[in-house]
Each structure stands twice: as C-alpha cells, then as structure tokens.
PDB file of C-alpha atoms in Angstrom:
ATOM      1  CA  MET A   6      -0.207   0.036   0.008  1.00 91.00           C
ATOM      2  CA  ILE A   7       1.333   3.509  -1.079  1.00 94.00           C
ATOM      3  CA  PRO A   8       0.192   6.739   0.260  1.00 95.00           C
ATOM      4  CA  PHE A   9      -1.914   8.608  -1.951  1.00 96.00           C
ATOM      5  CA  PHE A  10       0.087  11.736  -1.569  1.00 96.00           C
ATOM      6  CA  THR A  11       3.198  10.460  -3.038  1.00 94.00           C
ATOM      7  CA  LYS A  12       1.351  10.602  -6.318  1.00 94.00           C
ATOM      8  CA  TYR A  13      -1.006  13.281  -6.304  1.00 95.00           C
ATOM      9  CA  PRO A  14       0.685  15.565  -3.601  1.00 95.00           C
ATOM     10  CA  ASP A  15      -1.311  18.567  -4.209  1.00 96.00           C
ATOM     11  CA  LEU A  16      -4.625  16.615  -4.320  1.00 96.00           C
ATOM     12  CA  ALA A  17      -3.936  15.220  -1.295  1.00 95.00           C
ATOM     13  CA  VAL A  18      -3.174  18.283   0.345  1.00 94.00           C
ATOM     14  CA  ASN A  19      -6.625  19.715  -1.018  1.00 96.00           C
ATOM     15  CA  GLU A  20      -8.630  16.562  -0.443  1.00 96.00           C
ATOM     16  CA  THR A  21      -7.394  14.664   2.708  1.00 96.00           C
ATOM     17  CA  ARG A  22      -9.732  14.537   5.158  1.00 97.00           C
ATOM     18  CA  THR A  23      -9.285  15.740   8.712  1.00 96.00           C
ATOM     19  CA  ILE A  24     -11.319  16.546  11.786  1.00 96.00           C
ATOM     20  CA  THR A  25     -10.569  18.846  14.809  1.00 96.00           C
ATOM     21  CA  VAL A  26     -11.549  17.213  17.883  1.00 95.00           C
ATOM     22  CA  GLN A  27     -12.011  19.577  21.217  1.00 96.00           C
ATOM     23  CA  GLY A  28     -13.558  18.498  24.614  1.00 96.00           C
ATOM     24  CA  ARG A  29     -14.541  14.973  23.988  1.00 95.00           C
ATOM     25  CA  ASP A  30     -14.438  12.350  26.793  1.00 95.00           C
ATOM     26  CA  ASP A  31     -13.176   9.429  24.440  1.00 96.00           C
ATOM     27  CA  LEU A  32     -10.553  11.134  22.341  1.00 96.00           C
ATOM     28  CA  LEU A  33      -7.676  13.627  23.074  1.00 94.00           C
ATOM     29  CA  ASP A  34      -8.032  17.364  21.650  1.00 95.00           C
ATOM     30  CA  GLY A  35      -6.418  17.629  18.235  1.00 95.00           C
ATOM     31  CA  GLU A  36      -6.570  17.565  14.491  1.00 96.00           C
ATOM     32  CA  TYR A  37      -6.517  14.216  12.960  1.00 97.00           C
ATOM     33  CA  GLY A  38      -5.771  13.531   9.392  1.00 97.00           C
ATOM     34  CA  PHE A  39      -7.289  10.559   7.451  1.00 98.00           C
ATOM     35  CA  ILE A  40      -4.383   9.503   5.335  1.00 97.00           C
ATOM     36  CA  GLU A  41      -4.958   7.270   2.347  1.00 98.00           C
ATOM     37  CA  PHE A  42      -3.199   4.281   0.965  1.00 97.00           C
ATOM     38  CA  TYR A  43      -3.842   2.358  -1.905  1.00 96.00           C
ATOM     39  CA  CYS A  44      -2.665  -0.730  -3.552  1.00 92.00           C
ATOM     40  CA  ASP A  45      -0.124  -0.402  -6.782  1.00 89.00           C
ATOM     41  CA  GLU A  46      -0.352  -3.750  -7.852  1.00 89.00           C
ATOM     42  CA  ILE A  47      -1.248  -3.385 -11.341  1.00 86.00           C
ATOM     43  CA  ASP A  48      -3.440  -6.678 -11.676  1.00 87.00           C
ATOM     44  CA  CYS A  49      -5.071  -6.262  -8.423  1.00 89.00           C
ATOM     45  CA  ASP A  50      -8.653  -4.528  -8.303  1.00 91.00           C
ATOM     46  CA  CYS A  51      -9.274  -4.654  -4.513  1.00 93.00           C
ATOM     47  CA  ARG A  52     -11.373  -1.573  -4.705  1.00 95.00           C
ATOM     48  CA  ARG A  53     -10.321  -0.690  -0.980  1.00 95.00           C
ATOM     49  CA  VAL A  54      -8.519   1.781   0.469  1.00 97.00           C
ATOM     50  CA  ILE A  55      -6.301   1.897   3.993  1.00 97.00           C
ATOM     51  CA  ILE A  56      -6.624   5.196   6.304  1.00 98.00           C
ATOM     52  CA  ASN A  57      -3.796   5.849   8.572  1.00 97.00           C
ATOM     53  CA  VAL A  58      -5.134   8.416  11.452  1.00 97.00           C
ATOM     54  CA  VAL A  59      -2.412  10.510  12.292  1.00 96.00           C
ATOM     55  CA  THR A  60      -2.027  13.790  13.987  1.00 94.00           C
ATOM     56  CA  ALA A  61       0.763  16.445  12.999  1.00 88.00           C
ATOM     57  CA  THR A  62       1.832  16.707  16.700  1.00 88.00           C
ATOM     58  CA  THR A  63       2.375  13.164  17.285  1.00 86.00           C
ATOM     59  CA  GLU A  64       3.610  12.059  13.863  1.00 78.00           C
ATOM     60  CA  PRO A  65       4.555   9.443  12.877  1.00 87.00           C
ATOM     61  CA  LYS A  66       2.238   7.995  15.483  1.00 93.00           C
ATOM     62  CA  ILE A  67      -0.728   6.158  13.698  1.00 96.00           C
ATOM     63  CA  TRP A  68      -3.848   6.220  15.948  1.00 97.00           C
ATOM     64  CA  ALA A  69      -5.953   3.929  13.912  1.00 98.00           C
ATOM     65  CA  THR A  70      -5.452   1.893  10.876  1.00 98.00           C
ATOM     66  CA  ILE A  71      -8.942   1.576   8.895  1.00 98.00           C
ATOM     67  CA  ASN A  72      -9.489  -0.817   5.999  1.00 96.00           C
ATOM     68  CA  PHE A  73     -12.297   0.135   3.845  1.00 97.00           C
ATOM     69  CA  GLY A  74     -13.761  -1.666   1.015  1.00 96.00           C
ATOM     70  CA  TRP A  75     -16.883   0.176  -0.780  1.00 96.00           C
ATOM     71  CA  GLU A  76     -18.175  -2.656  -3.185  1.00 96.00           C
ATOM     72  CA  ASP A  77     -20.792  -5.191  -2.077  1.00 94.00           C
ATOM     73  CA  VAL A  78     -20.085  -8.439  -0.601  1.00 93.00           C
ATOM     74  CA  GLU A  79     -20.780 -10.158  -3.869  1.00 94.00           C
ATOM     75  CA  PHE A  80     -17.810  -8.170  -5.576  1.00 95.00           C
ATOM     76  CA  TYR A  81     -15.539  -9.209  -2.892  1.00 94.00           C
ATOM     77  CA  GLU A  82     -16.462 -12.929  -2.960  1.00 94.00           C
ATOM     78  CA  LYS A  83     -15.860 -13.033  -6.976  1.00 93.00           C
ATOM     79  CA  TRP A  84     -12.372 -11.133  -6.308  1.00 90.00           C
ATOM     80  CA  ILE A  85     -11.450 -13.612  -3.124  1.00 89.00           C
ATOM     81  CA  GLY A  86     -13.464 -16.705  -4.360  1.00 89.00           C
ATOM     82  CA  ASP A  87     -14.515 -16.900  -0.505  1.00 86.00           C
ATOM     83  CA  LYS A  88     -17.720 -15.823   0.812  1.00 84.00           C
ATOM     84  CA  GLU A  89     -16.669 -15.883   4.374  1.00 84.00           C
ATOM     85  CA  ASN A  90     -13.721 -13.724   4.096  1.00 85.00           C
ATOM     86  CA  ALA A  91     -15.659 -11.377   1.623  1.00 90.00           C
ATOM     87  CA  VAL A  92     -17.705 -10.434   4.229  1.00 89.00           C
ATOM     88  CA  ASP A  93     -14.690  -9.217   6.123  1.00 86.00           C
ATOM     89  CA  CYS A  94     -13.781  -6.838   3.120  1.00 88.00           C
ATOM     90  CA  LYS A  95     -16.772  -4.782   2.843  1.00 92.00           C
ATOM     91  CA  GLY A  96     -17.207  -1.728   4.640  1.00 95.00           C
ATOM     92  CA  PRO A  97     -15.059  -0.205   7.171  1.00 97.00           C
ATOM     93  CA  TYR A  98     -12.991  -2.098  10.066  1.00 96.00           C
ATOM     94  CA  LEU A  99      -9.880  -1.780  12.085  1.00 97.00           C
ATOM     95  CA  ASP A 100      -7.103  -3.402  10.420  1.00 94.00           C
ATOM     96  CA  PRO A 101      -5.789  -6.221  12.782  1.00 92.00           C
ATOM     97  CA  MET A 102      -2.648  -6.360  10.895  1.00 93.00           C
ATOM     98  CA  ASN A 103      -1.931  -2.753  11.508  1.00 92.00           C
ATOM     99  CA  PRO A 104      -0.987  -0.362  14.408  1.00 86.00           C
ATOM    100  CA  GLN A 105      -4.060   0.502  16.514  1.00 96.00           C
ATOM    101  CA  THR A 106      -4.391   2.440  20.006  1.00 97.00           C
ATOM    102  CA  LYS A 107      -7.063   2.916  22.241  1.00 97.00           C
ATOM    103  CA  TYR A 108      -8.542   5.462  20.772  1.00 97.00           C
ATOM    104  CA  SER A 109      -8.988   3.466  17.447  1.00 98.00           C
ATOM    105  CA  PRO A 110     -12.756   2.422  17.763  1.00 98.00           C
ATOM    106  CA  VAL A 111     -13.710   5.679  18.472  1.00 98.00           C
ATOM    107  CA  LEU A 112     -11.877   6.906  14.965  1.00 98.00           C
ATOM    108  CA  LEU A 113     -13.492   4.028  13.290  1.00 98.00           C
ATOM    109  CA  ARG A 114     -16.811   5.481  14.498  1.00 97.00           C
ATOM    110  CA  ILE A 115     -15.821   8.996  13.392  1.00 97.00           C
ATOM    111  CA  PHE A 116     -14.847   7.545   9.891  1.00 98.00           C
ATOM    112  CA  GLU A 117     -18.105   5.614   9.679  1.00 97.00           C
ATOM    113  CA  HIS A 118     -19.744   8.937  10.062  1.00 97.00           C
ATOM    114  CA  LEU A 119     -17.573  10.754   7.619  1.00 97.00           C
ATOM    115  CA  LEU A 120     -18.636   8.030   5.190  1.00 96.00           C
ATOM    116  CA  THR A 121     -22.245   9.167   5.132  1.00 95.00           C
ATOM    117  CA  ASP A 122     -21.055  12.286   3.263  1.00 96.00           C
ATOM    118  CA  VAL A 123     -21.786  10.982  -0.321  1.00 96.00           C
ATOM    119  CA  ILE A 124     -19.185  13.233  -1.657  1.00 96.00           C
ATOM    120  CA  TYR A 125     -16.283  11.972   0.425  1.00 97.00           C
ATOM    121  CA  LEU A 126     -17.178   8.395  -0.559  1.00 96.00           C
ATOM    122  CA  GLU A 127     -16.859   9.333  -4.009  1.00 97.00           C
ATOM    123  CA  ARG A 128     -13.711  11.355  -3.695  1.00 97.00           C
ATOM    124  CA  LEU A 129     -12.117   7.879  -2.278  1.00 97.00           C
ATOM    125  CA  LYS A 130     -13.551   5.920  -5.345  1.00 97.00           C
ATOM    126  CA  LYS A 131     -11.984   8.631  -7.477  1.00 97.00           C
ATOM    127  CA  HIS A 132      -8.689   8.811  -5.714  1.00 97.00           C
ATOM    128  CA  TYR A 133      -8.539   4.995  -6.127  1.00 96.00           C
ATOM    129  CA  GLU A 134      -9.203   5.147  -9.997  1.00 95.00           C
ATOM    130  CA  LEU A 135      -6.338   8.102 -10.238  1.00 94.00           C
ATOM    131  CA  PHE A 136      -4.194   5.710  -8.424  1.00 94.00           C
ATOM    132  CA  LYS A 137      -4.746   2.589 -10.616  1.00 93.00           C
ATOM    133  CA  SER A 138      -4.464   4.595 -13.608  1.00 90.00           C
ATOM    134  CA  SER A 139      -1.045   6.171 -12.523  1.00 86.00           C
ATOM    135  CA  ALA A 140       0.134   2.432 -11.732  1.00 78.00           C
ATOM    136  CA  ARG A 141      -0.957   1.420 -14.972  1.00 74.00           C
ATOM    137  CA  THR A 142       0.503   3.928 -16.972  1.00 74.00           C
ATOM    138  CA  LYS A 143       3.926   3.685 -15.072  1.00 61.00           C
ATOM    139  CA  ASN A 144       3.824  -0.038 -15.906  1.00 52.00           C
ATOM    140  CA  SER A 145       3.104   0.617 -19.442  1.00 48.00           C
ATOM    141  CA  SER A 146       5.835   3.283 -20.020  1.00 46.00           C
ATOM    142  CA  GLU A 147       8.319   0.882 -18.158  1.00 49.00           C
ATOM    143  CA  GLN A 148       7.511  -1.948 -20.783  1.00 46.00           C
ATOM    144  CA  LYS A 149       8.035   0.205 -23.967  1.00 44.00           C
ATOM    145  CA  THR A 150      11.243   1.445 -22.079  1.00 44.00           C
ATOM    146  CA  GLU A 151      12.183  -2.237 -21.591  1.00 46.00           C
ATOM    147  CA  TYR A 152      11.219  -3.531 -25.169  1.00 41.00           C
ATOM    148  CA  ARG A 153      13.152  -0.390 -26.808  1.00 48.00           C
ATOM    149  CA  SER A 154      16.270  -1.074 -24.728  1.00 48.00           C
ATOM    150  CA  GLN A 155      16.411  -4.883 -25.958  1.00 50.00           C
ATOM    151  CA  ARG A 156      15.831  -3.712 -29.573  1.00 48.00           C
ATOM    152  CA  LYS A 157      18.654  -1.065 -29.379  1.00 51.00           C
ATOM    153  CA  LYS A 158      21.028  -4.078 -28.066  1.00 53.00           C
ATOM    154  CA  ARG A 159      19.929  -6.496 -30.593  1.00 51.00           C
ATOM    155  CA  ARG A 160      20.728  -3.810 -33.209  1.00 52.00           C
ATOM    156  CA  GLY A 161      23.815  -3.172 -31.615  1.00 54.00           C
ATOM    157  CA  LYS A 162      24.877  -6.658 -32.423  1.00 52.00           C
ATOM    158  CA  LYS A 163      25.993  -6.673 -35.815  1.00 48.00           C
ATOM    159  CA  LYS A 164      27.799  -9.123 -37.396  1.00 47.00           C
ATOM    160  CA  GLY A 165      31.529  -8.627 -38.470  1.00 48.00           C
ATOM    161  CA  ARG A 166      32.466  -7.494 -42.104  1.00 40.00           C
TER     162      ARG A 166
END
C-alpha cells in the first residue's frame, strides 16, 4: 500500500479529510488526518483503501488503521473466491494487521460517520481510480522502455564484415 500523497501531493493536500476534536471524553483534543493508502499492484482490483489516522503533533504515530472496501459482498466474494472472507472486506473495520490504539474504535466510528458524506465516499473511489490509472500508465511506459532497450541491444550486435 502506497500513500496517495506520494503520487498526487497537491490533490492530497486539498482533499485529505481532517477533523478537529475538542472537549470529547473519548478522544484527545487535536486535529486528525485520514491519510489514504492504495494498492499499486497493476493486476489487483481490490477497490479498497487503507486509512491511517495521524496527527501533526504526534507524527509518525498512527492512532488507527482502518481498512475500507466500498463494493458489495458479492464483488469481494468473486474477487477473493471465498464468501466468509468477502464479508470481512466490505465496509470499514480496524485492520488487525496494522497499528491501533485505545482510541481506534472511536476513530473508526468517526470514519463511519464521514462516509455518510457521499462526496467523501466518491472522492475515495476517484482517488482509487486515479492511483490505479497512474500505476497502469507507469507500468506501460516501463514496458515500452524495456522493449526499446532490448531492440537497441539486438540492433547493436552486428555481424562482422
């Protein structure tokens, strides 16, 4: 998983979702950023995002790692080939393989609330498509460069006169 901001820094600055928390009993005061990570495997069509929740004051600490798949269970069942695991892929959940804190469940609930904003949900999907498109374009240009390099090597091997 690669941070979205590494490929689209300007867009990430303008479109990364943040919240400011003040006076809650269940979460420390501060500004929390929901940093998006996407898969850069060209053949993968997971339609998912990993969200690392961070704050500027405690960076690089990750306060929660949220895994979110926006497609229906049938999509993930077809993608994985297993209905039981497909159910786990749909929707947001705290990723058991990545860092969590005692505040992670609260941040997950906040993220679930953010998803009620259709514009934010569509933005995540758009970012996924941009990211995947960039990965495919990069791979295509790398293959063309490799092909040209191989052709030049073959042409360079001329038989003696």
